[in-house]
Amino acid sequence: MSASKVPSVDDLLVEPVASLPNLLSQSLVDSSQAARRALGLNLQRAYRKACYQGDLARVDYFVSGMREHFPGEASQLLTDKKAISWAAYGKQVEVVRLICSKQNDADFFGYDYDLALALFTLASEQKHRALLFDTLLDYGPDDAFSSSLSVVCQAVKQSGETEFVRVLEPFLGAAIDRQVSRQIME
């Protein structure tokens, strides 16, 4: 590959994860702004596909491994709301867990604090599990992509899978506790 060639989505998906740092570094030597934008788009597309396919090692590299040399790109991928929905639609529970474990509260909750609290309560109480699906059905389409939680909820709503809410319970609980603490301190 020449020094200025931008790796394609396929390159980013088939190259061994251990070789990705070198591949990305080579692509940025003497690269133009247009090449950097093209690389960003290809990274985003590859990341979403890796999320959908459940390629946990590649997803982990995109959100964690890239931080050292490409912090801006890694941060942008970590907050990509569509990527987590691709993981949810692909039924990649471990990918959802990984992404949510790397996000901070602002990325994770967005504007869905009340929804998160309601879902956490329903998911925690066995007798109310059946109500979870009804709660998700009432969730408004205008709010569909305001946070990672909401896109996961959209996937749960469409698939009927509740495993994702159980996966998110520890993150919901910890983030809710932090949010409540902050509100009390204000």
Tab-separated table of C-alpha atoms in Angstrom:
chain	number	residue	atom	x	y	z
A	1	MET	CA	0.000	0.000	0.000
A	2	SER	CA	1.292	3.453	-0.796
A	3	ALA	CA	1.910	5.877	2.066
A	4	SER	CA	-1.053	8.082	1.201
A	5	LYS	CA	-3.651	5.388	0.392
A	6	VAL	CA	-6.627	5.443	2.725
A	7	PRO	CA	-7.528	1.939	3.933
A	8	SER	CA	-10.947	0.810	2.753
A	9	VAL	CA	-13.681	-0.460	5.049
A	10	ASP	CA	-12.788	-3.988	3.940
A	11	ASP	CA	-9.102	-3.374	4.762
A	12	LEU	CA	-10.096	-2.241	8.249
A	13	LEU	CA	-12.295	-5.304	8.738
A	14	VAL	CA	-9.976	-8.021	7.427
A	15	GLU	CA	-6.582	-6.749	8.553
A	16	PRO	CA	-5.519	-8.504	11.775
A	17	VAL	CA	-6.257	-6.256	14.758
A	18	ALA	CA	-2.574	-6.294	15.743
A	19	SER	CA	-1.694	-4.785	12.329
A	20	LEU	CA	-4.232	-1.960	12.447
A	21	PRO	CA	-1.981	0.583	14.223
A	22	ASN	CA	0.650	0.247	11.496
A	23	LEU	CA	-1.962	0.351	8.721
A	24	LEU	CA	-3.509	3.530	10.119
A	25	SER	CA	-0.154	5.203	10.750
A	26	GLN	CA	0.982	4.513	7.179
A	27	SER	CA	-2.242	5.932	5.775
A	28	LEU	CA	-1.713	9.274	7.492
A	29	VAL	CA	1.810	9.941	6.208
A	30	ASP	CA	1.591	13.084	4.064
A	31	SER	CA	-2.210	12.767	3.946
A	32	SER	CA	-4.489	15.587	2.893
A	33	GLN	CA	-7.554	16.828	4.763
A	34	ALA	CA	-9.711	14.954	2.252
A	35	ALA	CA	-7.794	11.729	2.935
A	36	ARG	CA	-8.204	12.224	6.687
A	37	ARG	CA	-11.963	12.741	6.266
A	38	ALA	CA	-12.169	9.637	4.067
A	39	LEU	CA	-10.280	7.661	6.704
A	40	GLY	CA	-12.694	8.911	9.393
A	41	LEU	CA	-15.701	7.765	7.332
A	42	ASN	CA	-14.119	4.384	6.616
A	43	LEU	CA	-13.294	3.928	10.305
A	44	GLN	CA	-16.887	4.734	11.224
A	45	ARG	CA	-18.289	2.255	8.690
A	46	ALA	CA	-15.853	-0.471	9.734
A	47	TYR	CA	-16.601	0.159	13.413
A	48	ARG	CA	-20.346	-0.158	12.863
A	49	LYS	CA	-19.916	-3.380	10.902
A	50	ALA	CA	-17.591	-4.793	13.574
A	51	CYS	CA	-20.239	-3.935	16.186
A	52	TYR	CA	-22.962	-5.695	14.177
A	53	GLN	CA	-20.784	-8.753	13.548
A	54	GLY	CA	-19.660	-9.007	17.168
A	55	ASP	CA	-15.951	-8.612	16.422
A	56	LEU	CA	-15.145	-7.768	20.045
A	57	ALA	CA	-11.359	-7.460	19.574
A	58	ARG	CA	-11.774	-5.025	16.675
A	59	VAL	CA	-14.417	-2.960	18.494
A	60	ASP	CA	-12.139	-2.789	21.535
A	61	TYR	CA	-9.282	-1.583	19.335
A	62	PHE	CA	-11.474	1.092	17.744
A	63	VAL	CA	-12.641	2.519	21.091
A	64	SER	CA	-9.582	1.837	23.274
A	65	GLY	CA	-6.516	0.879	21.254
A	66	MET	CA	-6.758	3.830	18.887
A	67	ARG	CA	-6.770	6.347	21.766
A	68	GLU	CA	-2.986	6.475	21.995
A	69	HIS	CA	-2.309	7.533	18.398
A	70	PHE	CA	-5.761	8.638	17.184
A	71	PRO	CA	-7.595	10.042	20.231
A	72	GLY	CA	-10.017	12.192	18.227
A	73	GLU	CA	-11.116	9.351	16.000
A	74	ALA	CA	-11.419	6.911	18.922
A	75	SER	CA	-13.542	9.394	20.873
A	76	GLN	CA	-15.779	9.987	17.888
A	77	LEU	CA	-16.313	6.245	17.425
A	78	LEU	CA	-17.062	5.705	21.111
A	79	THR	CA	-19.878	8.248	20.992
A	80	ASP	CA	-21.319	6.976	17.693
A	81	LYS	CA	-24.941	6.310	18.656
A	82	LYS	CA	-25.650	4.261	15.549
A	83	ALA	CA	-22.805	1.845	16.261
A	84	ILE	CA	-24.332	0.696	19.514
A	85	SER	CA	-27.671	0.219	17.788
A	86	TRP	CA	-25.928	-1.915	15.145
A	87	ALA	CA	-24.536	-4.044	17.970
A	88	ALA	CA	-27.980	-4.301	19.534
A	89	TYR	CA	-29.639	-5.235	16.234
A	90	GLY	CA	-26.889	-7.798	15.648
A	91	LYS	CA	-27.659	-9.214	19.119
A	92	GLN	CA	-24.059	-8.663	20.153
A	93	VAL	CA	-24.558	-8.381	23.897
A	94	GLU	CA	-20.833	-8.360	24.712
A	95	VAL	CA	-20.215	-5.543	22.238
A	96	VAL	CA	-23.007	-3.499	23.849
A	97	ARG	CA	-21.476	-4.196	27.263
A	98	LEU	CA	-17.985	-3.188	26.064
A	99	ILE	CA	-19.087	0.081	24.469
A	100	CYS	CA	-21.209	1.112	27.434
A	101	SER	CA	-18.391	0.274	29.849
A	102	LYS	CA	-16.088	2.678	27.984
A	103	GLN	CA	-18.549	5.587	27.779
A	104	ASN	CA	-18.887	8.299	30.385
A	105	ASP	CA	-22.242	9.280	31.864
A	106	ALA	CA	-22.889	12.088	29.391
A	107	ASP	CA	-22.324	9.792	26.416
A	108	PHE	CA	-24.334	6.979	27.952
A	109	PHE	CA	-27.376	8.821	29.214
A	110	GLY	CA	-27.778	11.826	26.998
A	111	TYR	CA	-31.234	13.228	27.747
A	112	ASP	CA	-32.796	9.939	28.827
A	113	TYR	CA	-32.390	10.030	32.593
A	114	ASP	CA	-36.101	9.388	33.290
A	115	LEU	CA	-36.264	6.548	30.784
A	116	ALA	CA	-33.104	5.011	32.233
A	117	LEU	CA	-34.527	5.146	35.735
A	118	ALA	CA	-37.804	3.568	34.621
A	119	LEU	CA	-36.066	0.796	32.693
A	120	PHE	CA	-33.667	0.084	35.527
A	121	THR	CA	-36.571	-0.227	37.960
A	122	LEU	CA	-38.529	-2.524	35.647
A	123	ALA	CA	-35.523	-4.678	34.792
A	124	SER	CA	-34.604	-5.042	38.466
A	125	GLU	CA	-38.012	-6.292	39.564
A	126	GLN	CA	-38.792	-9.752	38.195
A	127	LYS	CA	-42.569	-9.309	38.534
A	128	HIS	CA	-42.462	-6.310	36.173
A	129	ARG	CA	-40.427	-7.811	33.329
A	130	ALA	CA	-43.552	-8.070	31.149
A	131	LEU	CA	-44.101	-4.326	31.584
A	132	LEU	CA	-40.670	-3.619	30.135
A	133	PHE	CA	-41.798	-4.268	26.585
A	134	ASP	CA	-44.872	-2.024	27.087
A	135	THR	CA	-42.623	0.745	28.421
A	136	LEU	CA	-40.440	0.498	25.344
A	137	LEU	CA	-43.483	0.598	23.066
A	138	ASP	CA	-44.478	3.921	24.656
A	139	TYR	CA	-41.036	5.383	23.984
A	140	GLY	CA	-41.371	8.247	21.509
A	141	PRO	CA	-39.758	8.117	18.047
A	142	ASP	CA	-38.641	11.756	18.361
A	143	ASP	CA	-36.268	10.690	21.141
A	144	ALA	CA	-34.986	7.593	19.337
A	145	PHE	CA	-31.348	8.569	18.950
A	146	SER	CA	-30.646	10.953	21.820
A	147	SER	CA	-28.394	8.524	23.689
A	148	SER	CA	-26.887	5.078	23.570
A	149	LEU	CA	-29.525	3.837	25.973
A	150	SER	CA	-32.324	4.960	23.723
A	151	VAL	CA	-30.954	3.261	20.610
A	152	VAL	CA	-30.560	0.061	22.591
A	153	CYS	CA	-34.163	0.504	23.725
A	154	GLN	CA	-35.235	0.945	20.109
A	155	ALA	CA	-33.516	-2.324	19.221
A	156	VAL	CA	-35.140	-4.049	22.192
A	157	LYS	CA	-38.515	-2.672	21.163
A	158	GLN	CA	-38.215	-3.978	17.622
A	159	SER	CA	-36.731	-7.363	18.487
A	160	GLY	CA	-38.513	-8.102	21.755
A	161	GLU	CA	-35.134	-8.969	23.301
A	162	THR	CA	-34.751	-7.875	26.919
A	163	GLU	CA	-31.255	-9.293	27.405
A	164	PHE	CA	-29.773	-5.909	26.559
A	165	VAL	CA	-31.478	-4.201	29.455
A	166	ARG	CA	-30.102	-6.862	31.801
A	167	VAL	CA	-26.644	-6.251	30.323
A	168	LEU	CA	-27.003	-2.533	30.963
A	169	GLU	CA	-28.299	-2.834	34.544
A	170	PRO	CA	-24.929	-2.335	36.288
A	171	PHE	CA	-24.115	0.686	34.118
A	172	LEU	CA	-27.575	2.144	34.602
A	173	GLY	CA	-27.358	1.692	38.362
A	174	ALA	CA	-23.924	3.289	38.690
A	175	ALA	CA	-24.754	6.197	36.398
A	176	ILE	CA	-28.100	6.819	38.108
A	177	ASP	CA	-26.348	6.873	41.483
A	178	ARG	CA	-23.847	9.444	40.166
A	179	GLN	CA	-26.604	11.566	38.640
A	180	VAL	CA	-28.625	11.534	41.861
A	181	SER	CA	-25.514	12.440	43.880
A	182	ARG	CA	-24.823	15.381	41.583
A	183	GLN	CA	-28.400	16.608	41.853
A	184	ILE	CA	-28.309	16.388	45.648
A	185	MET	CA	-25.049	18.373	45.724
A	186	GLU	CA	-26.494	21.190	43.568
